[in-house]
Short mmCIF file of C-alpha atoms and ligand atoms in Angstrom, two decimals:
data_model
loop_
_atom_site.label_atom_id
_atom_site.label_comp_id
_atom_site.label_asym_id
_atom_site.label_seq_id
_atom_site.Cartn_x
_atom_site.Cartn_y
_atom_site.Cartn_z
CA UNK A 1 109.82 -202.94 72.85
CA UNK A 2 113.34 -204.33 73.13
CA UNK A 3 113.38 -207.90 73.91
CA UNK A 4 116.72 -208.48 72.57
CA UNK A 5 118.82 -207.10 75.69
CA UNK A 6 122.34 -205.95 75.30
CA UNK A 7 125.65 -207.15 74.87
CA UNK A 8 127.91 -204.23 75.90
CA UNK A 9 131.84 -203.76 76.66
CA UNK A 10 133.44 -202.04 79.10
CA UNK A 11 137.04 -201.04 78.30
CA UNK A 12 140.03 -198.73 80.09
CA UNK A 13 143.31 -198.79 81.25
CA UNK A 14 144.39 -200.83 84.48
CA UNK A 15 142.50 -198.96 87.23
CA UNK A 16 140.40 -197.02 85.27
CA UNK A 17 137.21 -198.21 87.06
CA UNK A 18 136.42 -200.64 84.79
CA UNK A 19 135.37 -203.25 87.29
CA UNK A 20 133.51 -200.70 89.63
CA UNK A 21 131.02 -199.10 86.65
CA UNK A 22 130.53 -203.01 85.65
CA UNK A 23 129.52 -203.71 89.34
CA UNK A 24 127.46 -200.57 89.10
CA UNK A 25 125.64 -201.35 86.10
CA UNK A 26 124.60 -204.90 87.35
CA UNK A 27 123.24 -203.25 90.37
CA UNK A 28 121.15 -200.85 87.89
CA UNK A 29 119.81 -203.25 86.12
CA UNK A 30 119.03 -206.08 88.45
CA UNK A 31 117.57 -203.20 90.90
CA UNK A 32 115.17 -201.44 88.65
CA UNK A 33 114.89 -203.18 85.70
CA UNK A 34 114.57 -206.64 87.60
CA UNK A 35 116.58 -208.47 85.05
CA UNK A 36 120.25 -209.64 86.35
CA UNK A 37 122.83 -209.37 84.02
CA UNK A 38 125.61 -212.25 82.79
CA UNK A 39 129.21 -210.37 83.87
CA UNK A 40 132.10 -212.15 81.12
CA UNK A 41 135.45 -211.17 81.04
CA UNK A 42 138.08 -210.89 78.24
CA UNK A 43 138.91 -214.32 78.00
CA UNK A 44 136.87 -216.85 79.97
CA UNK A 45 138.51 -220.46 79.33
CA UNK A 46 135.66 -221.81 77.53
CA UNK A 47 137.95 -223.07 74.60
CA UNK A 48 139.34 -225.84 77.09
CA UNK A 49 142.02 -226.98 74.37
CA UNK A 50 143.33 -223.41 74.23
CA UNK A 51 143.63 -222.51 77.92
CA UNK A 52 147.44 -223.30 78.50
CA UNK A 53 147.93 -221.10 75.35
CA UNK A 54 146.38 -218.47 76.62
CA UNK A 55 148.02 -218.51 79.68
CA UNK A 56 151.68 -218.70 78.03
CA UNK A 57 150.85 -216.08 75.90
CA UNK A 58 149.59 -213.69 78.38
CA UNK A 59 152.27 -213.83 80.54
CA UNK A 60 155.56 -214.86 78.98
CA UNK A 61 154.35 -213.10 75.53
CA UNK A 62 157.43 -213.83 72.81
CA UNK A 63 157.50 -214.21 68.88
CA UNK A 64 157.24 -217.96 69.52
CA UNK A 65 153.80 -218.09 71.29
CA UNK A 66 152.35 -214.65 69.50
CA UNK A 67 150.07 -216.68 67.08
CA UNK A 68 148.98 -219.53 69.27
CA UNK A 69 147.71 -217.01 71.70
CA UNK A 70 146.26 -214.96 68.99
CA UNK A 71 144.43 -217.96 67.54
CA UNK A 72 143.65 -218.93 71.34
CA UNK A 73 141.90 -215.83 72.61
CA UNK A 74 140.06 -215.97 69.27
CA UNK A 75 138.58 -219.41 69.83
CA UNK A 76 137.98 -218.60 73.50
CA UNK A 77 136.23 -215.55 72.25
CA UNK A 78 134.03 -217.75 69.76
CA UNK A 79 133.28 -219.87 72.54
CA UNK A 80 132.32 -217.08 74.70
CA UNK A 81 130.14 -215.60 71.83
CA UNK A 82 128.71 -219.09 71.22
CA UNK A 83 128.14 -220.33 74.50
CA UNK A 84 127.20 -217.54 76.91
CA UNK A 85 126.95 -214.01 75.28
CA UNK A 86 124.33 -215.01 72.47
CA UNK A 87 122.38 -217.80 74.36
CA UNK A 88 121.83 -215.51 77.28
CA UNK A 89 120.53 -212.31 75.23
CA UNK A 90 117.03 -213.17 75.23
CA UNK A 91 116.90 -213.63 78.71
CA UNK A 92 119.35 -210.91 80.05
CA UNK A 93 122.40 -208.29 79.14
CA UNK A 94 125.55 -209.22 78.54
CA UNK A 95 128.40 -206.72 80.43
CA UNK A 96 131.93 -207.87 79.59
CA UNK A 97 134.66 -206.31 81.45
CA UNK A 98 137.29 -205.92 78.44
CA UNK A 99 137.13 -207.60 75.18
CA UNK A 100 138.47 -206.27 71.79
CA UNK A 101 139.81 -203.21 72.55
CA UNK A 102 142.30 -204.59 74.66
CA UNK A 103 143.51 -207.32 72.70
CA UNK A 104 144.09 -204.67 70.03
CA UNK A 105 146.39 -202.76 72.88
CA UNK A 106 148.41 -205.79 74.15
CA UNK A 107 149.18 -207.18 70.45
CA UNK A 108 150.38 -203.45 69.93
CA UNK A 109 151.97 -203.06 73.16
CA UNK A 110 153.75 -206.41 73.42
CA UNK A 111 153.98 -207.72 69.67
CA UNK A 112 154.24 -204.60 67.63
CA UNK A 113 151.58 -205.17 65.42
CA UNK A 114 149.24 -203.05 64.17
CA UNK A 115 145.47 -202.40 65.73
CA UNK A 116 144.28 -203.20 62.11
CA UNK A 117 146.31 -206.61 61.63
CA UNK A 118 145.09 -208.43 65.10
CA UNK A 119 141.87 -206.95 64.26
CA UNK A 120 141.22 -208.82 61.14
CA UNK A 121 142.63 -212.06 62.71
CA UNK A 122 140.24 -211.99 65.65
CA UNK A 123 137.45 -210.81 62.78
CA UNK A 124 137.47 -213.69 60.96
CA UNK A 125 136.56 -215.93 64.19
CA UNK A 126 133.63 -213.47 65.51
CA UNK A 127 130.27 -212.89 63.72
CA UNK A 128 128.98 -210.69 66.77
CA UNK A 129 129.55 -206.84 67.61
CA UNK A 130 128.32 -205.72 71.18
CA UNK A 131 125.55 -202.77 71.24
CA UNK A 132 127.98 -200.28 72.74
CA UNK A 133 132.12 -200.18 73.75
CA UNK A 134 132.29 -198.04 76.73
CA UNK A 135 135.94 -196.69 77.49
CA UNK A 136 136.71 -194.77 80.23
CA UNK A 137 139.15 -192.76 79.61
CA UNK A 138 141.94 -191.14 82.43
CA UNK A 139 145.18 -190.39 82.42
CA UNK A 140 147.72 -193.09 83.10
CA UNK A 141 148.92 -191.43 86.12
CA UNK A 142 145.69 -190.92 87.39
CA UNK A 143 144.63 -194.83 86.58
CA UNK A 144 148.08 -195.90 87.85
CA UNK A 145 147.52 -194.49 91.05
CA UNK A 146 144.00 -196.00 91.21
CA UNK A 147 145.41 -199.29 89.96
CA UNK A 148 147.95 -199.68 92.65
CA UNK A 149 145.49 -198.60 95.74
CA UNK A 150 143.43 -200.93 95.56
CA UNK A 151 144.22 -204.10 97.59
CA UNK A 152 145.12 -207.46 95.95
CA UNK A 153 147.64 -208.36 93.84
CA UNK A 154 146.86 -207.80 90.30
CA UNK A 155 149.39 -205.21 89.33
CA UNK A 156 151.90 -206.59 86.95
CA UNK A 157 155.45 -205.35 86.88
CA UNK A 158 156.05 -205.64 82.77
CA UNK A 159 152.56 -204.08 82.41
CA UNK A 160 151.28 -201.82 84.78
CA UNK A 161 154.33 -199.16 84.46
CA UNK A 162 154.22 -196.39 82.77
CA UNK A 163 155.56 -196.67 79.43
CA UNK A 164 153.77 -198.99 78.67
CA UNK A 165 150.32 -197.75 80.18
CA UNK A 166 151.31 -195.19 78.00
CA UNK A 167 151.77 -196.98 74.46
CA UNK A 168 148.22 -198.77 75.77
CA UNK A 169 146.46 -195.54 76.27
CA UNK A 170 147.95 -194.63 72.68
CA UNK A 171 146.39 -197.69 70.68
CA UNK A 172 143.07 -196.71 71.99
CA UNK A 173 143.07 -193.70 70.72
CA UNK A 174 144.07 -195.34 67.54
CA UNK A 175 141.09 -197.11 67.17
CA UNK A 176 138.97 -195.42 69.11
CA UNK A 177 138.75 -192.23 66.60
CA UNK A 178 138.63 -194.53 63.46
CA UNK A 179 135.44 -196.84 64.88
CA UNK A 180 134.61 -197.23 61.21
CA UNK A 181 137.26 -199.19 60.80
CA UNK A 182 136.73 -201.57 63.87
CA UNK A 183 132.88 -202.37 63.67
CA UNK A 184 133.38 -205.56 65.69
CA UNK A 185 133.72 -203.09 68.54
CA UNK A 186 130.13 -201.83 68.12
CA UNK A 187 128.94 -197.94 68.67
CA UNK A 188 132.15 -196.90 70.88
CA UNK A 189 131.50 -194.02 73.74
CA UNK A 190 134.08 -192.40 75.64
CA UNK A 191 133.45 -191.65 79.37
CA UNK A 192 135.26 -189.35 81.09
CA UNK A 193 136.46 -191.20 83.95
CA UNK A 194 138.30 -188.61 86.18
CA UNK A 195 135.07 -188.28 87.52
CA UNK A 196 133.16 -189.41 91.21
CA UNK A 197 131.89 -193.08 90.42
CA UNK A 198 129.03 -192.40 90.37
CA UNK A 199 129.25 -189.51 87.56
CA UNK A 200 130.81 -192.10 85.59
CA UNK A 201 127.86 -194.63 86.33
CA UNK A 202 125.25 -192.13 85.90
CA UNK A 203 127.01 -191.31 82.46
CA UNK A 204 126.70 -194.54 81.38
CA UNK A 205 123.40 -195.35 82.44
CA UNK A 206 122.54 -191.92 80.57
CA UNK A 207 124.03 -193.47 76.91
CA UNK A 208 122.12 -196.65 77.18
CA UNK A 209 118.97 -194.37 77.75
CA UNK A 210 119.38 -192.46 74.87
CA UNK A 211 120.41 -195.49 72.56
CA UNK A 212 117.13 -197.04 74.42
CA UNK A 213 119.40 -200.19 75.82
CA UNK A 214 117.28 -200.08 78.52
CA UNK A 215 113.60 -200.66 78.85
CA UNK A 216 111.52 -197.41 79.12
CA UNK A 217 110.65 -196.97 82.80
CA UNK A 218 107.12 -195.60 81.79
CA UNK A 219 106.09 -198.61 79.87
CA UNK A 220 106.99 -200.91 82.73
CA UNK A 221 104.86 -199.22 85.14
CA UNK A 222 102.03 -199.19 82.40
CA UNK A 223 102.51 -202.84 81.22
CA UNK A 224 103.70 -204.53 83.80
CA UNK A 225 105.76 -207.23 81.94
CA UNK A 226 108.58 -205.52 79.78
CA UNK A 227 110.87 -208.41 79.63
CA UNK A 228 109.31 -211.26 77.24
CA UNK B 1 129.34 -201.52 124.02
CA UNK B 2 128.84 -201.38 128.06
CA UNK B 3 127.39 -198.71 129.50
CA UNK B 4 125.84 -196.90 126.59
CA UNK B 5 122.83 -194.75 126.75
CA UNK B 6 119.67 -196.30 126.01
CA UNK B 7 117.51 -193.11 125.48
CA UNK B 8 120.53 -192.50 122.75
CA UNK B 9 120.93 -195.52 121.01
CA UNK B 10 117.12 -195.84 120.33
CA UNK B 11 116.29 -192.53 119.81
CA UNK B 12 112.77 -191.45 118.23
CA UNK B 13 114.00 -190.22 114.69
CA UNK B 14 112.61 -187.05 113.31
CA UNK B 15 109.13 -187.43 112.05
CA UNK B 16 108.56 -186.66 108.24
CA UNK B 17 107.85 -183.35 107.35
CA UNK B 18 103.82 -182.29 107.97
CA UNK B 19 101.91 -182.90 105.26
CA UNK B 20 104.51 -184.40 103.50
CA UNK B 21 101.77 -187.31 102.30
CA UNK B 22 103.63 -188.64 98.59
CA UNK B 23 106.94 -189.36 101.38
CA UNK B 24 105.16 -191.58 102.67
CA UNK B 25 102.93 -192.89 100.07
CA UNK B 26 106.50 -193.89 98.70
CA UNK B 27 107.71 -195.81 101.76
CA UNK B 28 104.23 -197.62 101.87
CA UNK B 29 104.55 -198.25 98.41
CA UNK B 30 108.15 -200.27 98.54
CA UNK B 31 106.55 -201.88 101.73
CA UNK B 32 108.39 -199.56 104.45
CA UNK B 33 105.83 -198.06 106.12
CA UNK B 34 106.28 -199.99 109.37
CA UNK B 35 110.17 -199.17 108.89
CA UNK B 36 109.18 -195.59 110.02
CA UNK B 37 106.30 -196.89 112.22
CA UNK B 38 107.76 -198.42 115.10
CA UNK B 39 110.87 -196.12 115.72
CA UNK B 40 107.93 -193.67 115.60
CA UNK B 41 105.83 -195.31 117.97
CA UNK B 42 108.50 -196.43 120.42
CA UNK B 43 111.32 -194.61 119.84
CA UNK B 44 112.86 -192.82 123.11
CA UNK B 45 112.26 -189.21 123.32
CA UNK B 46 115.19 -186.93 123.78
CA UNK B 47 116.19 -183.42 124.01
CA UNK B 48 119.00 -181.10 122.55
CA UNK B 49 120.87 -184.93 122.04
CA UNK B 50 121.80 -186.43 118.49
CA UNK B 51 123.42 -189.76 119.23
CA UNK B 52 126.41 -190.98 117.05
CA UNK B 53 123.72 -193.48 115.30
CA UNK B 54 121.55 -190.15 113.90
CA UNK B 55 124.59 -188.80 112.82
CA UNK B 56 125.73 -191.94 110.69
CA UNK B 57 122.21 -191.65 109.33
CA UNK B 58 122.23 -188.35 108.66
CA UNK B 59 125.38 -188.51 106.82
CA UNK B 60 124.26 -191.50 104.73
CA UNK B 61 121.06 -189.65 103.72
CA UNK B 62 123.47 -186.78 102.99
CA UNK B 63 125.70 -188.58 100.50
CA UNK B 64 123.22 -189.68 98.86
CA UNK B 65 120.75 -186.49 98.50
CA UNK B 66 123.83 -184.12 98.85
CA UNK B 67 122.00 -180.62 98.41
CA UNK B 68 118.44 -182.12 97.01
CA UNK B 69 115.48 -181.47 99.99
CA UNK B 70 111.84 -181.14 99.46
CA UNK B 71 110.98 -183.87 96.86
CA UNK B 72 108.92 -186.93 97.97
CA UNK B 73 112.10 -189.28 97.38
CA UNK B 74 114.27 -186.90 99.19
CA UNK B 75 111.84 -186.68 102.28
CA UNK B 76 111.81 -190.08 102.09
CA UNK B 77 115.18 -190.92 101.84
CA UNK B 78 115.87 -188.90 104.71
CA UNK B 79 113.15 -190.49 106.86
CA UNK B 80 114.08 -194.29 106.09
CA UNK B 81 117.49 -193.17 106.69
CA UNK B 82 116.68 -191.71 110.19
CA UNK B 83 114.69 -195.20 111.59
CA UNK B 84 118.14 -197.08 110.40
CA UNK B 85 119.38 -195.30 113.54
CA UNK B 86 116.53 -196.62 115.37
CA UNK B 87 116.29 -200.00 114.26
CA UNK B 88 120.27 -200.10 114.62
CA UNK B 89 120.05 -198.71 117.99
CA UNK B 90 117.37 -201.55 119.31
CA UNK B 91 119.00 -204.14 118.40
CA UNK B 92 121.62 -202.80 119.97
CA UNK B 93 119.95 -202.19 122.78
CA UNK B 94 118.96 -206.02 123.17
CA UNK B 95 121.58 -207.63 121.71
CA UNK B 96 123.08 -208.80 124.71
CA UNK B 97 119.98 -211.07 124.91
CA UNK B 98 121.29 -212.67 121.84
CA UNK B 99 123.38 -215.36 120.28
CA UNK B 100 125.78 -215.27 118.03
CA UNK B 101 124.43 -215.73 114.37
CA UNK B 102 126.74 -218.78 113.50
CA UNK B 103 127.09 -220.89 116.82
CA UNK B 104 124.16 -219.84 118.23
CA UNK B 105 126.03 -219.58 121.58
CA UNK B 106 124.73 -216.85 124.11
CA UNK B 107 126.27 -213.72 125.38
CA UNK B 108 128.24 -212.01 122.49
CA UNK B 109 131.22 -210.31 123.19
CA UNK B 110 131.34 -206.61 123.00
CA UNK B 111 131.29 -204.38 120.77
CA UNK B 112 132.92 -201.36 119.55
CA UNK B 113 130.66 -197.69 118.78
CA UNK B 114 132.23 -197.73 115.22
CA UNK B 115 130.84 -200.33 114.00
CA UNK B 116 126.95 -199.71 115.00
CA UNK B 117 127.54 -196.13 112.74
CA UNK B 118 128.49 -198.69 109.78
CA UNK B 119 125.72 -200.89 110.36
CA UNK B 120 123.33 -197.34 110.25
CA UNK B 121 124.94 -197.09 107.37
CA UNK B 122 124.57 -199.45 105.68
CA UNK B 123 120.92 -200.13 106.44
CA UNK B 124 120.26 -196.86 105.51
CA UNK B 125 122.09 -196.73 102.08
CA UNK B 126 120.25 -200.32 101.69
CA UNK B 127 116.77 -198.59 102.20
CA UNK B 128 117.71 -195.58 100.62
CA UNK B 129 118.22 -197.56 97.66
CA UNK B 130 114.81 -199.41 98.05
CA UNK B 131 113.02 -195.81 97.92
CA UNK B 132 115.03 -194.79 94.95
CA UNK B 133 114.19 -197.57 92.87
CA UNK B 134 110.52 -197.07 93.57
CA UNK B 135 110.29 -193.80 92.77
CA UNK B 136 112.47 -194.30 89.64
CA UNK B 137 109.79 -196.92 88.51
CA UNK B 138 106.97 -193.92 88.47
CA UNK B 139 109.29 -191.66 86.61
CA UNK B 140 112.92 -191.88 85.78
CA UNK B 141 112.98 -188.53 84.21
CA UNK B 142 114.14 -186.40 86.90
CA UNK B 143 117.82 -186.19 86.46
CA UNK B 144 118.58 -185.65 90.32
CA UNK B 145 116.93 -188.80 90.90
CA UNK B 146 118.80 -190.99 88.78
CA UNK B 147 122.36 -189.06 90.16
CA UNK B 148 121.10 -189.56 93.91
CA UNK B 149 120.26 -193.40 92.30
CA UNK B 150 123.83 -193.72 90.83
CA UNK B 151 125.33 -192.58 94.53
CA UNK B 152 123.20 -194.68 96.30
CA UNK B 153 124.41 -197.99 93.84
CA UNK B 154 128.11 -196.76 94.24
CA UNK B 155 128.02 -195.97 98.25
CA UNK B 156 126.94 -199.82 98.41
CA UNK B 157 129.52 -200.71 95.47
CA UNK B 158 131.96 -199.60 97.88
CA UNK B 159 130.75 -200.76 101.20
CA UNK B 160 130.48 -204.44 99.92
CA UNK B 161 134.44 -205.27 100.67
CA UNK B 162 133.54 -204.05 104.50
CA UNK B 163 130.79 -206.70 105.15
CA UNK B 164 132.16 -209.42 105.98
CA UNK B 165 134.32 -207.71 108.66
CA UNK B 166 131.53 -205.81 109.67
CA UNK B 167 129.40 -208.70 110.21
CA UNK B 168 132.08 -210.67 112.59
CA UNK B 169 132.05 -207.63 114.63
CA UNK B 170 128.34 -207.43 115.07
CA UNK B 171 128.11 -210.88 115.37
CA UNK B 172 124.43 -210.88 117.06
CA UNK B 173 122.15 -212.87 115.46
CA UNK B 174 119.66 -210.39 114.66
CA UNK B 175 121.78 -207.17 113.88
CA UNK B 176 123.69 -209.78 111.57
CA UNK B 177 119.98 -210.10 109.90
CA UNK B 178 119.56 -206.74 109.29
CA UNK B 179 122.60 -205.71 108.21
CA UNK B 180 123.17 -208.40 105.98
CA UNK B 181 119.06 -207.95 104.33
CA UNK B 182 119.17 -205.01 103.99
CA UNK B 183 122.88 -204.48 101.79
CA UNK B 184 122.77 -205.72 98.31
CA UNK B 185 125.47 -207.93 98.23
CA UNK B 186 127.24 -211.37 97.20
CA UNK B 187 127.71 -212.20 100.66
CA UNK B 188 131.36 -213.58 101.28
CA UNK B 189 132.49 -213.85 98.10
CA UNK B 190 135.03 -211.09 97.84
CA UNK B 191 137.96 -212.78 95.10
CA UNK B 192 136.54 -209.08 93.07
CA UNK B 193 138.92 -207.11 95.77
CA UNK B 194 141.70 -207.62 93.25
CA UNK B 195 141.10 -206.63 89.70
CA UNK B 196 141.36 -207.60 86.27
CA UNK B 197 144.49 -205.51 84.94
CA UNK B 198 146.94 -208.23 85.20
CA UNK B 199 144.69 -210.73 83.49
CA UNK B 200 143.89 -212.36 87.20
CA UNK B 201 140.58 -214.13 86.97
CA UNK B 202 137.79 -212.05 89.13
N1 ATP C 301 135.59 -192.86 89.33
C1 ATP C 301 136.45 -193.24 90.27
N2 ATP C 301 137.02 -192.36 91.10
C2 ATP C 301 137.90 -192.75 92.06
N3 ATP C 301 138.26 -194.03 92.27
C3 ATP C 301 137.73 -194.96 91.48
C4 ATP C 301 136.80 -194.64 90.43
N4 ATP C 301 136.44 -195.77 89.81
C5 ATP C 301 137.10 -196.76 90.43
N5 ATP C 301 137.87 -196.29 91.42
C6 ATP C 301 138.74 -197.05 92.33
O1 ATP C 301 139.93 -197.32 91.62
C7 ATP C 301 140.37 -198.65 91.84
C8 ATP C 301 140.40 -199.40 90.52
O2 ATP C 301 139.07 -199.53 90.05
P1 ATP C 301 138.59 -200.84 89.27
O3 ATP C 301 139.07 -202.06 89.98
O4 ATP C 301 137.15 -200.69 89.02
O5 ATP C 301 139.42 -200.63 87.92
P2 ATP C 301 139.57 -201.62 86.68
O6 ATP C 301 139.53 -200.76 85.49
O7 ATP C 301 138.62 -202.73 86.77
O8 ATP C 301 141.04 -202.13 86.90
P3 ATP C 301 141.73 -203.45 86.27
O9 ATP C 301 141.93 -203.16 84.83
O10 ATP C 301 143.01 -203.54 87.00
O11 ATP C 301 140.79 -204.58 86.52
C9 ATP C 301 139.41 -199.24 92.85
O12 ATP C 301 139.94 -199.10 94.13
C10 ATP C 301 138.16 -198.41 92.68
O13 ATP C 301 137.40 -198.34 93.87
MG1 MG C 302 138.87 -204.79 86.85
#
């Protein structure tokens, strides 16, 4: 019996449905498997020291700030490791809406540096790969047009166009089909997210079955207790 | 909602199908057997007449069974979906007996059609839910079961951003109750709406 639970990543493109399978997955498990999961994002501000860099860096990204926000989200990532995602594993999963994988995109995107070179910086600050990498994978029309639907205002003008939704999409695919080379990512699974939601949940819900992420339905009703 | 029918609004939904014993054995078993009992018992017998509230319910079973019929969680689905009509429709039917659910003051204001058919629902994706999970719990091998699961979490994925408005509209005390019981939901808390993309904190 698994009494480790999961740590697992959920990773797309703006609009991809990131956000909705994470909501659906929390529902999942704190429905039928009566254990409510800890949500994290990509960055989380638990490196208080680091938070104005990481602000700076994310949105008024130059040469000048492009290591001090490298070395920030790395230490804010530690923290997050340290602090939430491997304290809380015993008692619950761990579902964090972005983490490496995008990183890897906005160094590329914004920076020009390679997947493998921001990779090995953020390495050498994280001991801890999640189970499982989910990306959901559309095309950037398709995820633009979801994106910009949705109320609120979270669509940025230097990011959320197409060229650069574009160079993005092409960094994942990068390091998507070279996992071997990026094992802080964990096992990485590509959904297919042109589909209903709940296709896309129902896929994912399927690949933690099979990699047995989640407890075995049958042995709860026989044992009562799964969750130590 | 003046002048609405009261044979309609609390209409007697259709009874499970005979001999459909493991339907029910479900409901009892997630603790909703009096959900079909009462509507049962005192719902309002009509002829040739589906009110807008059965229709809500029938489409909310719908979306979540789509073409599946004739399984115990199907039946069931159906028939907890059906009493949301009922159970809608009463409270309806009383609610200008009520108070409002925050002030407490008497004699809400009216009310608009529209938003008793999201209240059904909503209860009835709520319920549907309940049923789903206890019948995944004896088995979760059936794959139409965990796809009528996965559209039953998403429908209420969906619905949550509607709630609160949904909920001022209602604005009776005890349809406020059920409504807000039965959903799952975070209550007001809707900063989510937005999105992540930008880097905006959820
Ligand atoms: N499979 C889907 N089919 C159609 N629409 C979807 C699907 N998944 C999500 N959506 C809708 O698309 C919009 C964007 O979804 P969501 O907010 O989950 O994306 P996200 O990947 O979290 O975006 P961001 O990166 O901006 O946070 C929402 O309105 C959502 O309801
Ligand atoms: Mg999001």
């Amino acid at each position: 019996m698994n009494h480790r639970h999961p740590f697992i990543v959920i990773e797309g493109l703006d609009g991809t449905g990131k956000t909705t399978l994470r909501k659906g997955l929390f529902r999942l498990w704190e429905g039928l498997y009566g254990v409510t999961p800890l949500c994290v994002l990509t960055t989380n501000f638990l490196a208080a020291d680091q938070a104005a860099a990481i602000v700076t860096g994310k949105y008024q990204p130059n040469a000048g700030n492009r290591d001090a926000y490298l070395s920030a989200i790395a230490a804010d990532k530690r923290a997050t490791l340290d602090r939430l995602v491997l304290p809380q594993r015993p008692a619950r999963p761990v579902i964090a809406d972005r983490w490496l994988l995008s990183e890897l995109a906005f160094f590329a995107v914004k920076h020009g540096m390679r997947a493998s070179e921001t990779y090995e910086t953020l390495a050498a600050h994280l001991t801890v790969a999640p189970d499982l990498t989910l990306v959901l994978d559309l095309e950037t029309d398709a995820s633009m047009s979801r994106a910009q639907a949705r109320q609120g205002d979270a669509v940025r003008a230097d990011w959320d166009v197409h060229d650069v939704q574009s160079r993005v999409r092409e960094t994942y695919e990068a390091v998507v089909t070279k996992p071997d080379e990026f094992p802080l990512l964990g096992n990485v699974v590509r959904l297919d997210a042109r589909r209903l939601r709940s296709e896309v949940l129902l896929a994912a819900w399927d690949v933690l079955r099979e990699r047995q992420l989640v407890p075995s339905l049958a042995a709860h009703a026989e044992g009562g207790e799964t969750h130590g | 909602m003046p002048g609405a029918d009261v044979s309609v609004l609390a209409q007697c939904p259709s009874p499970l199908p005979a001999g459909d014993e493991s339907a029910r054995a479900l409901l009892e078993d997630v603790g909703l057997g009096f959900w079909l009992e009462l509507p049962q018992r005192h719902g309002a017998e009509t002829r040739n007449q589906r009110g807008a509230l059965h229709r809500a319910a029938d489409t909310a079973a719908q979306n979540i069974l789509v073409e599946q019929s004739g399984t115990a969680w199907s039946d069931a689905v159906t028939a907890a979906s059906a009493a949301a009509a009922w159970w809608v429709g009463f409270f309806a039917v009383i609610r200008h007996r009520g108070v409002h659910h925050t002030t407490l003051e008497p004699h809400p204001g009216p009310l608009h059609e529209q938003a008793l058919g999201t209240a059904v629902s909503v209860v009835a994706h709520g319920m549907a839910t309940r049923v789903l999970e206890a019948a995944l719990r004896n088995s979760d091998d059936d794959p139409a079961l965990r796809a009528a699961y996965c559209r039953a979490i998403e429908a209420g994925v969906c619905v949550e951003p509607e709630l609160p408005r949904l909920v001022d509209e209602l604005a009776e005390l005890r349809l406020v109750d059920l409504v807000s019981t039965t959903a799952r939901w975070r209550g007001r808390f809707t900063k989510y709406a937005g999105g992540t993309g930008a880097g905006q904190v959820e």
